[in-house]
XYZ file of C-alpha atoms in Angstrom:
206
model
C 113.641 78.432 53.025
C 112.843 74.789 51.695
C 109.639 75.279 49.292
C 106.730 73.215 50.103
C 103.794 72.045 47.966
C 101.604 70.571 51.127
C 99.600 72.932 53.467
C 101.321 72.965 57.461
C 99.531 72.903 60.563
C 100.630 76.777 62.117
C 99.258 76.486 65.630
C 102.409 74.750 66.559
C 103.734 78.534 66.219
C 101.683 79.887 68.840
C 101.420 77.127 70.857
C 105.394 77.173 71.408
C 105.234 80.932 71.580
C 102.356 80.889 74.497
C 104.670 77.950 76.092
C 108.091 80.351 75.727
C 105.881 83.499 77.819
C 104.293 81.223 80.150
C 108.260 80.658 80.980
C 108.740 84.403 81.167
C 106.267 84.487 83.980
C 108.114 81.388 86.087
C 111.035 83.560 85.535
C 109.899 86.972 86.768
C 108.789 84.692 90.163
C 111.893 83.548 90.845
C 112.851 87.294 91.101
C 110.053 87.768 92.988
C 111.478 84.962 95.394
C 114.728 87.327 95.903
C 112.880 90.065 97.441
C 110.874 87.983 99.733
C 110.869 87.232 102.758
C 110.386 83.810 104.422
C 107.119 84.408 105.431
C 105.839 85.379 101.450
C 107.345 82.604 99.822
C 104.547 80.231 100.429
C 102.559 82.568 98.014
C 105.047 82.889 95.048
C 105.436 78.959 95.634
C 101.481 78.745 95.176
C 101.665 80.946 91.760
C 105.268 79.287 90.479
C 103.198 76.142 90.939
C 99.947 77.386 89.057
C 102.272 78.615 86.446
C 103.744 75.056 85.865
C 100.343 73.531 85.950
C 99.995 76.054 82.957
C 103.139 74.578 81.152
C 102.234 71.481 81.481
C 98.906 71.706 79.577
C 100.993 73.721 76.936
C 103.116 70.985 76.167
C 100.546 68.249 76.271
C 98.353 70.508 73.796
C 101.388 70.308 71.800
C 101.664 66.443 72.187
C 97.971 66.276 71.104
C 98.192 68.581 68.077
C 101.412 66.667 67.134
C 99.515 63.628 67.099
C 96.340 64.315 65.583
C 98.445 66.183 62.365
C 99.525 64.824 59.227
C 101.596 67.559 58.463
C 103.867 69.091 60.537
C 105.975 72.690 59.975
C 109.527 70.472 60.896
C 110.179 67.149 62.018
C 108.123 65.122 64.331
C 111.199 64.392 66.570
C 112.651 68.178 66.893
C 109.004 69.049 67.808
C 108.881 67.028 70.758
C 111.821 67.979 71.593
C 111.211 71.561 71.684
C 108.183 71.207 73.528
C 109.670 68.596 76.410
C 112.714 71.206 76.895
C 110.214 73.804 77.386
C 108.398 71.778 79.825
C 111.745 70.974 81.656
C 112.829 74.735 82.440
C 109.169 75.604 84.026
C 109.768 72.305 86.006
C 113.262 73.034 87.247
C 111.862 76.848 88.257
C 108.964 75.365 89.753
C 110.995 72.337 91.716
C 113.582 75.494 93.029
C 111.026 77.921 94.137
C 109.128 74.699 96.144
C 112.263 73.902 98.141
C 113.343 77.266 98.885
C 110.203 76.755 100.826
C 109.975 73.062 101.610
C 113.472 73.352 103.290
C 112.697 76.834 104.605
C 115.837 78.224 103.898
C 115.890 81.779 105.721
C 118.972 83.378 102.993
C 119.890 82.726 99.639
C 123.872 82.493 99.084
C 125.273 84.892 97.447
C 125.419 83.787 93.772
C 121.577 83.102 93.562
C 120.720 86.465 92.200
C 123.221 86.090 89.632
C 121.960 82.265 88.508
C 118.194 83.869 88.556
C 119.307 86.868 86.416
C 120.896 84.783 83.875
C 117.615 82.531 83.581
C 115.547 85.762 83.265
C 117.396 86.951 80.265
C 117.503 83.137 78.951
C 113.542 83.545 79.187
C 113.381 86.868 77.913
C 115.381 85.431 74.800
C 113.816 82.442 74.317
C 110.011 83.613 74.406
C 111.209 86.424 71.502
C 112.961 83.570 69.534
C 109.581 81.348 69.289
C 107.876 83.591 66.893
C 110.568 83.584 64.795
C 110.277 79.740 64.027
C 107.864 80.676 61.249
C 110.361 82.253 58.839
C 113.813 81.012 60.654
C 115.084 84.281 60.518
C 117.284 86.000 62.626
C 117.607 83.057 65.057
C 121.563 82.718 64.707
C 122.054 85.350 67.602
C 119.912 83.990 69.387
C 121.458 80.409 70.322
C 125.076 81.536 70.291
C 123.521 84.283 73.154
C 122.125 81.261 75.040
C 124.914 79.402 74.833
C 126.741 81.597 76.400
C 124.594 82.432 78.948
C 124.431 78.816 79.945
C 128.408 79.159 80.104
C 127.905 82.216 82.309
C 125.471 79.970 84.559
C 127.987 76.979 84.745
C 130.880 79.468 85.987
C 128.710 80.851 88.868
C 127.387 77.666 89.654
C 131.067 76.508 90.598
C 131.565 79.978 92.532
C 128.300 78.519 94.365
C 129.701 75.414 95.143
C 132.887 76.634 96.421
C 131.158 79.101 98.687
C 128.822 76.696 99.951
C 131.689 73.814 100.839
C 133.524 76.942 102.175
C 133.033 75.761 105.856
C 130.619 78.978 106.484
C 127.012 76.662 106.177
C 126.246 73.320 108.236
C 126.257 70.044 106.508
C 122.688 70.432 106.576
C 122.286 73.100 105.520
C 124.978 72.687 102.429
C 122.775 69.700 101.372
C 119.249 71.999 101.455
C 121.460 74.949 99.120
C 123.240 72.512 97.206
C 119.994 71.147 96.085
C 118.249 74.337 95.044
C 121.224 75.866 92.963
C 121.726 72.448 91.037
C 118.347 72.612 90.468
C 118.623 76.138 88.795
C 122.035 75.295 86.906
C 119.796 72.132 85.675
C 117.315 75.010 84.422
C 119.820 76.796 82.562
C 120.895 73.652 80.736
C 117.544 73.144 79.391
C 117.634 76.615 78.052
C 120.467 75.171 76.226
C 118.706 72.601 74.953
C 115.754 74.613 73.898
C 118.071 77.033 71.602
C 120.067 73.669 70.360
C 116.913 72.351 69.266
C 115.661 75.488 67.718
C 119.552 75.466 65.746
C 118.973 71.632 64.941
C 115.254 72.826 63.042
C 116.261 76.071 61.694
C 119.625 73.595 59.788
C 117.196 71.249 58.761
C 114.535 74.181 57.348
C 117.472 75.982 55.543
């Protein structure tokens, strides 16, 4: 760890960390959105929605504290960064959830479980890894884990694809699936990009 002689502002700790749970609970609703049936959705949708509301004033508190400090615990750039890619994966949950009901789709392919299971444990991951950005330990396992569950979600997006251009759906209805699971393969790439970042600062920091 790089010594320093100037005091750092250390709410950027929690701040990420309350961001990284807050993504935890988006994640845990899009399980919830398995089990449902049509007629519940609305009512996840409403919550998923309150719970990006949420994320959204986490990152802008982290905007604001970036902002208004002179010192910083790692770069100005990798900051934003972290907090934006945050921001993206509650947005992508969020967007999924709302057109699951928007369009409303009566059955999930098969496949959607699996693409919501890997984002869970993505979550999971992530929100444990935050705290860690105070000492940089122990992080290694972390990104090489989320890289490869990004991998993971790639390969059953393609499965996804294949079934849904299978012939079984309507065009219609290919466009309304197609939509949501790009949407959650777009979530697991900026899960990526959160444990990229997180590699990027804890290089820098070493």
């Amino acid at each position: 760890m790089r010594f320093r002689l100037t005091p750092r502002e250390t709410s950027f700790y929690d701040m990420f960390a309350a961001s990284a749970d807050n993504i935890v609970t988006g994640s845990k609703l899009l399980m919830e959105l398995l089990g449902a049936d049509p007629s519940g959705r609305a009512e996840i949708a409403e919550r998923m929605r309150a719970a990006e509301h949420a994320g959204d004033d986490a990152t802008h508190a982290i905007f604001h504290q970036l902002n208004s400090s002179f010192i910083t615990p790692f770069d100005r750039e990798d900051i934003y960064n972290l907090a934006s890619s945050l921001d993206d994966i509650m947005d992508f949950m969020e967007e999924a959830v709302d057109l699951v009901v928007l369009y409303n789709v009566e059955e999930l392919p098969k496949g959607v479980e699996q693409q919501i299971e890997v984002l869970a444990r993505a979550a999971e991951l992530t929100a444990e890894a935050m705290p860690s950005l105070r000492t940089m330990d122990n992080l290694t396992e972390y990104w090489i884990e989320v890289n490869r569950l990004e991998n993971q979600a790639d390969q059953i997006h393609r499965k996804l694809l294949a079934h849904l251009f299978s012939g079984k759906y309507e065009a219609i209805e290919v466009l309304k699936l197609k939509q949501i699971v790009d949407v959650l393969e777009e979530a697991a790439d900026a899960f990526e990009h959160v444990a990229n970042t997180v590699e990027t600062i804890a290089v820098k920091e070493s």
